[in-house]
Coordinates of C-alpha atoms in Angstrom, one line a residue:
X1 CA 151.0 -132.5 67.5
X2 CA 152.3 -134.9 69.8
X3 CA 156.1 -135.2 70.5
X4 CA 157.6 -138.9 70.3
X5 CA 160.6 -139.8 72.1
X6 CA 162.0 -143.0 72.4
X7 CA 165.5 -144.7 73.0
X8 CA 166.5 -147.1 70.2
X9 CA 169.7 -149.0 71.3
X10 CA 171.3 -151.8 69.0
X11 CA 172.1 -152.4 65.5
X12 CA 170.5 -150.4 63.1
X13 CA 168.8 -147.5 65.7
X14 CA 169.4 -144.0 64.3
X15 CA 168.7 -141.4 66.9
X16 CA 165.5 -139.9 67.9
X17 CA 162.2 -141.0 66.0
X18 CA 159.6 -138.7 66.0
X19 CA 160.8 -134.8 64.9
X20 CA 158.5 -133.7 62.2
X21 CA 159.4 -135.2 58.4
X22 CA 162.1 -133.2 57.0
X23 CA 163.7 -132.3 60.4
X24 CA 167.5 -134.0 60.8
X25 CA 168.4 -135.2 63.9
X26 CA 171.0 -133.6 65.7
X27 CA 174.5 -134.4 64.9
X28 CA 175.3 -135.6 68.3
X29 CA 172.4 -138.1 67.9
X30 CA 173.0 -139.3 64.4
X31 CA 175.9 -142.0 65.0
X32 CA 174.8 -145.3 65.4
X33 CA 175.1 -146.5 69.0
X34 CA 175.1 -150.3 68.4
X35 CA 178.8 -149.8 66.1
X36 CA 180.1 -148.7 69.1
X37 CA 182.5 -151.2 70.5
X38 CA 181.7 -153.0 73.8
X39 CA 183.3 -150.7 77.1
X40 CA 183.5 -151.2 80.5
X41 CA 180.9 -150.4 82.9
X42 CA 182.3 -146.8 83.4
X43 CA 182.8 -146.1 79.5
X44 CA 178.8 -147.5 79.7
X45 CA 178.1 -145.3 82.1
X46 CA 179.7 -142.1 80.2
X47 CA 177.9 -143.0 76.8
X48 CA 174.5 -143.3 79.1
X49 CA 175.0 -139.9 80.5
X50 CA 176.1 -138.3 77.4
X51 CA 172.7 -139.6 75.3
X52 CA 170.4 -137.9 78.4
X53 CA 172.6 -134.7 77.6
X54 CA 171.8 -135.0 74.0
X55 CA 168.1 -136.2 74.6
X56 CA 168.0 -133.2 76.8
X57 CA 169.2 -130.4 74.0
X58 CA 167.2 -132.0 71.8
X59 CA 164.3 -132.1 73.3
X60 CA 165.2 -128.2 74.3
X61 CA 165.8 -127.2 70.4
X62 CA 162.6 -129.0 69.6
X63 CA 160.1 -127.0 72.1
X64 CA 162.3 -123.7 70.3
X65 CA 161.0 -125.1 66.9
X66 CA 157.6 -125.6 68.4
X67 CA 157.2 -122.1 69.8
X68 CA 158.2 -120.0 66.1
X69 CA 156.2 -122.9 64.1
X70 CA 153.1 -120.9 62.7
X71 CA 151.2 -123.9 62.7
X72 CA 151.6 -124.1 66.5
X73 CA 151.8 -120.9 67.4
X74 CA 148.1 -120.1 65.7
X75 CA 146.8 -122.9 68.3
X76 CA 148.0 -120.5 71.1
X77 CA 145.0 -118.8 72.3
X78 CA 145.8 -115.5 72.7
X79 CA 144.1 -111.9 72.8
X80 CA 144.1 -110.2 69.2
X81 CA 146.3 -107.6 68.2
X82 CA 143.8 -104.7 67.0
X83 CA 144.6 -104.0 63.6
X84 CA 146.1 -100.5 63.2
X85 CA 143.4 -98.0 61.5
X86 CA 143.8 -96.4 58.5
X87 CA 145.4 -93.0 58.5
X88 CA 145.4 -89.5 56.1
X89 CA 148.5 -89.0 54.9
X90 CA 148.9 -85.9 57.1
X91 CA 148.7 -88.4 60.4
X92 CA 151.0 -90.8 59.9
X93 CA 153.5 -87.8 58.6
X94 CA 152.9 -86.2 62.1
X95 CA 153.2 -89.6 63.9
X96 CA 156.7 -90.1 62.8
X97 CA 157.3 -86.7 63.3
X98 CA 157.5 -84.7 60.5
X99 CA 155.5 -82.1 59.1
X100 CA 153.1 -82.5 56.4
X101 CA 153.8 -81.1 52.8
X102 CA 152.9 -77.8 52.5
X103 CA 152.1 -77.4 56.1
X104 CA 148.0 -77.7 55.5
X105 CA 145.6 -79.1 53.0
X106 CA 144.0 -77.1 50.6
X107 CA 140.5 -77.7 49.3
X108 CA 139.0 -79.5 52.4
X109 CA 139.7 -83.2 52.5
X110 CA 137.8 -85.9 54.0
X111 CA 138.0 -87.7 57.2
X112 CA 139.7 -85.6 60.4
X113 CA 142.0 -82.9 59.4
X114 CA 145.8 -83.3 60.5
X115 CA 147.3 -84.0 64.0
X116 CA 150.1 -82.6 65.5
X117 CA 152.4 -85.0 67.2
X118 CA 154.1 -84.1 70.4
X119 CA 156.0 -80.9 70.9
X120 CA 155.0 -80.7 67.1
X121 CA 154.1 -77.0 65.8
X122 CA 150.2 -76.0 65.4
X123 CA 149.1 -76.3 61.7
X124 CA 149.2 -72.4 59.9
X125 CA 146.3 -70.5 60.2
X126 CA 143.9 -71.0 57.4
X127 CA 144.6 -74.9 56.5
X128 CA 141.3 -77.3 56.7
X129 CA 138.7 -77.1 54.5
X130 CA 138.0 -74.1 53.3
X131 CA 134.1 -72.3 52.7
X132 CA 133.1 -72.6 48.7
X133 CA 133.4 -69.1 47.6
X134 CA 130.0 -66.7 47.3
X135 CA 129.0 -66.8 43.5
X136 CA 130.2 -63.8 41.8
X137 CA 127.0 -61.2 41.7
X138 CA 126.8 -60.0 38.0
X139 CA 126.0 -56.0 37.5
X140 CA 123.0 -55.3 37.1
X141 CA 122.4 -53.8 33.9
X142 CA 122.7 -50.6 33.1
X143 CA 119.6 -48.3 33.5
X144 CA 118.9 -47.1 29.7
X145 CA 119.9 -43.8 28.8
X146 CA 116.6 -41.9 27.6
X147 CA 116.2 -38.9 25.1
X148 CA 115.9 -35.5 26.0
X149 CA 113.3 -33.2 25.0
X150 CA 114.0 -31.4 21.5
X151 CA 113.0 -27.5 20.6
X152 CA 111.4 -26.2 18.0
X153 CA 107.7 -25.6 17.2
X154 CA 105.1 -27.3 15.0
X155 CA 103.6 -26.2 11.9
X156 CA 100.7 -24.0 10.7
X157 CA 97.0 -24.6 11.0
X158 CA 94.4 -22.1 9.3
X159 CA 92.1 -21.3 12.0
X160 CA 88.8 -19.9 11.4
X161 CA 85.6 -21.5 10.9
X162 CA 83.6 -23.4 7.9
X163 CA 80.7 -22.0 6.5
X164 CA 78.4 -23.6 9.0
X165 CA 80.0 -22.2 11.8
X166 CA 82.0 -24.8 12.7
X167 CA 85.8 -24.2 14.3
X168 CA 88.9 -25.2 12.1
X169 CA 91.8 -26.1 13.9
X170 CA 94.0 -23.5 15.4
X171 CA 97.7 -22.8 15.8
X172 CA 97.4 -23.6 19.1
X173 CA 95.7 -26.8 18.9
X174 CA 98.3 -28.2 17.0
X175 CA 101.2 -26.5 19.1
X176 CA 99.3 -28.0 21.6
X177 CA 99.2 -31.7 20.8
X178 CA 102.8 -31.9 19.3
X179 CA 104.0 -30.1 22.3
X180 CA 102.1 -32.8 24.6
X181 CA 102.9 -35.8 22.3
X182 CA 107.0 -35.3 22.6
X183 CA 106.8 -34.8 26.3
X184 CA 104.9 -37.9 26.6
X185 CA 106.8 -40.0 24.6
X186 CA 110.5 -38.7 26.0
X187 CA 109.0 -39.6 29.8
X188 CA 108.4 -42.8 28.1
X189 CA 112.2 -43.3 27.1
X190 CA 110.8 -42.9 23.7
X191 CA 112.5 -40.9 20.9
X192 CA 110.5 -37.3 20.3
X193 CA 109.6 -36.2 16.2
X194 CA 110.7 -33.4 15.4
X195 CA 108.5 -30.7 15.4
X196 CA 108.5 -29.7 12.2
X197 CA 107.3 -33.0 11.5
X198 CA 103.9 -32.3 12.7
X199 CA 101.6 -31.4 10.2
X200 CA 98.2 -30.0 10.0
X201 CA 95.6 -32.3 7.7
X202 CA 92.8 -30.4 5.8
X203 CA 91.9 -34.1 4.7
X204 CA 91.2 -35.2 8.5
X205 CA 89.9 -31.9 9.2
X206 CA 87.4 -32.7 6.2
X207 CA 85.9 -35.6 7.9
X208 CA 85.3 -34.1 11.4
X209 CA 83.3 -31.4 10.1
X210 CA 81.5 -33.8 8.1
X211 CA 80.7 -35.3 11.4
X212 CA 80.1 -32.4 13.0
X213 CA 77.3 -31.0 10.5
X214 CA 74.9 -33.9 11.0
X215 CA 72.0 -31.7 12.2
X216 CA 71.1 -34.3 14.7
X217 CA 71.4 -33.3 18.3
X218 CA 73.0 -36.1 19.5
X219 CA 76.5 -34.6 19.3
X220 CA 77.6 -38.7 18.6
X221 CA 74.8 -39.4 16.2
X222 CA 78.1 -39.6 13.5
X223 CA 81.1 -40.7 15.2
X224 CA 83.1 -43.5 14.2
X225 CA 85.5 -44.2 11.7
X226 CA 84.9 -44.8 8.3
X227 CA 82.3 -47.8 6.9
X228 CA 80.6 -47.8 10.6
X229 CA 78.1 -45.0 10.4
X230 CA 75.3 -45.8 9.3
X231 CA 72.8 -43.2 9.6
X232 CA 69.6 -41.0 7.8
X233 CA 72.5 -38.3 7.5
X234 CA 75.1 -41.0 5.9
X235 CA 73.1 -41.8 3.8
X236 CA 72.2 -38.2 2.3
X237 CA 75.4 -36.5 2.7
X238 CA 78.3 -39.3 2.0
X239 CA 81.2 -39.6 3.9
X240 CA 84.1 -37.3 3.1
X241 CA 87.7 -36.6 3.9
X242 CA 90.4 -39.2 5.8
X243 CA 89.8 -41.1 8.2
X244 CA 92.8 -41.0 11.6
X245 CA 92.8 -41.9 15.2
X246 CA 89.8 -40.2 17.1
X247 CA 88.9 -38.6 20.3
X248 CA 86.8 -35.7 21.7
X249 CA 84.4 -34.7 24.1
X250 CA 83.8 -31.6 26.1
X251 CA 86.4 -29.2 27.2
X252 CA 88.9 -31.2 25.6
X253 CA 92.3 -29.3 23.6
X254 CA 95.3 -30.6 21.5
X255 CA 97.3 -31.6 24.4
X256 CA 94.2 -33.5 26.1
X257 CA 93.7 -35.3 23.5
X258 CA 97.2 -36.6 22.9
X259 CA 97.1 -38.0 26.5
X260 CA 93.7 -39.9 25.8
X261 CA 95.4 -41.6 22.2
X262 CA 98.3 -42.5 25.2
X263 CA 96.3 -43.7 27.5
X264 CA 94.5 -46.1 25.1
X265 CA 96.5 -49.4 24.4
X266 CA 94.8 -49.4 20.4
X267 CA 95.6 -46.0 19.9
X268 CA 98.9 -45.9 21.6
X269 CA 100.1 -48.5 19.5
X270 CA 98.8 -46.8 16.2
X271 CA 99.6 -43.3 17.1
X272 CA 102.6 -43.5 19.4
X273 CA 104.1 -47.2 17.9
X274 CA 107.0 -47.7 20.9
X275 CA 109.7 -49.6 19.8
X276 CA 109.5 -48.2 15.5
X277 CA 111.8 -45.3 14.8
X278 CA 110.7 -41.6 14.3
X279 CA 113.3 -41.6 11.1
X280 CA 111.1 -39.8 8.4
X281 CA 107.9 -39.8 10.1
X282 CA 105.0 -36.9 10.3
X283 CA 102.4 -36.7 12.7
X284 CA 99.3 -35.2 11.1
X285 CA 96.7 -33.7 12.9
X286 CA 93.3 -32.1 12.9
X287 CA 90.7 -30.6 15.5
X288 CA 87.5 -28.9 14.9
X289 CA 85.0 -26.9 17.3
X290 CA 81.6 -26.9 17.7
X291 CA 78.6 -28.4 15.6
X292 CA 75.4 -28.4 14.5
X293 CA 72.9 -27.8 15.7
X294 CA 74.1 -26.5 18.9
X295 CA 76.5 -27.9 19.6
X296 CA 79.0 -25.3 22.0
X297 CA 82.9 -24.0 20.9
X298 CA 83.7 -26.4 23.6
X299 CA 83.3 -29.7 22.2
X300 CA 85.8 -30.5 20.3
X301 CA 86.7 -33.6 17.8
X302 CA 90.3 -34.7 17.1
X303 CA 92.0 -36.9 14.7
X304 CA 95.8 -37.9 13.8
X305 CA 97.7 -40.5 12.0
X306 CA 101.6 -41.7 12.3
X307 CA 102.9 -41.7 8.5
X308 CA 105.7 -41.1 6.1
X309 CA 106.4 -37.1 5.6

């Protein structure tokens, strides 16, 4: 903006011409200079020298005005001011010397942790983030508490032999087996039967000396269980007693054969059933020895069955 200055003397001048709209001219300049009465050439001379003092104040007030107008100054090329960044809390706290609340943050919070401003204290021990605390380890679970072996002894078995010479179960054969069976199933962490619970069966001893009388010397001409021989001697001499769980086989006792029924997935689940409870069960077993027509003491058949007492 360009500054006008002119001298209006006569009738009808009113000061200075050329401020900005709105701005009054100053007081000293506001009169009208042609009222003024004629002078001499010295009161001339004063009025003369005392407009150049107010043109000069003026013109002094004017380039003030200029300098804090904001449409001026933002013409003034100038280098810019950075802009202050933004700061945590903590910072400006510690920039206008004081202490942040609490003397640290808790939980770790974003951007640069807080300063400490001159001949300000260090921040306590253990402020700034903090690790995320390990995930609690559950227990592990408890190892199950297993049963302990029980006492007491199995039932009777007759013994002695059939009329064809073949071997009835024994005492001991059946001592044997339930003695074997409950010391497999406690190292199994199963519950043992109690051992009067084991029983002998003439029913399944039946059946394993029908087997064992087929005159054929094949000593497995007839084993199976029952509806799956089919044979010359099945067909003379029908099939007779109960049928269980079988093994045998050569040099084979009660015990032995108790660890084959185990060691068979089939029988184990029929014979040994893991998981059911022994709550009014019986075991019954059966053995024989020997058979027709030559077949040695030695080779023995077994069978069993898990059932109500």
């Amino acid at each position: 903006m360009a500054l006008v200055v002119t001298f209006a003397m006569g009738a009808g001048a009113n000061g200075f011409i050329g401020q900005d709209a709105g701005t009054a001219p100053p007081a000293s300049a506001a009169q009208d200079v042609g009222s003024t009465p004629a002078a001499d050439d010295s009161s001339a001379s004063v009025r003369v020298t005392a407009d150049e003092e107010a043109t000069e104040a003026y013109e002094a007030a004017e380039r003030e005005r200029l300098r804090q107008d904001s449409e001026h100054v933002a013409q003034v090329s100038t280098a810019p001011t950075p802009e202050p960044t933004q700061e945590p809390q903590a910072e400006q706290a510690a920039a206008a010397g004081g202490a942040s609340p609490g003397g640290a943050s808790t939980g770790g919070s974003s951007g640069s942790g807080a300063r400490v401003g001159s001949g300000g204290a260090a921040p306590a021990s253990g402020g700034g983030a903090q690790p995320a605390a390990a995930p609690a380890q559950q227990a592990a679970p408890a190892a199950p508490v297993c049963p302990s072996s029980i006492g007491g002894g199995a039932g009777g078995a007759p013994g002695g032999s059939t009329g064809s010479g073949i071997g009835r179960t024994t005492n001991d054969d059946l001592a044997g087996f339930a003695a074997a069976y409950n010391a497999i199933r406690v190292a199994n962490c199963l519950e043992p039967v109690p051992y009067g619970n084991f029983r002998y069966s003439s029913c399944m001893e039946d059946r394993l000396v029908w087997m064992a009388e087929d005159p054929d010397p094949n000593p497995v001409s007839t084993w199976g269980h029952a509806g799956t021989i089919s044979n010359s001697y099945s067909q003379s001499v029908p099939d007779r007693g109960c049928d269980g769980n079988l093994a045998g086989g050569s040099g084979n006792t009660g015990a032995t054969m108790a660890q084959k029924w185990w060691d068979s997935s089939a029988h184990r689940a029929s014979l040994y059933k893991p998981g059911s409870s022994v709550a009014g069960v019986c075991i019954t077993f059966a053995m024989t020895h020997g058979g027709l027509p030559s077949d040695g003491y030695g080779f023995t058949r077994a069978s069993a069955r898990w059932g109500g007492c």
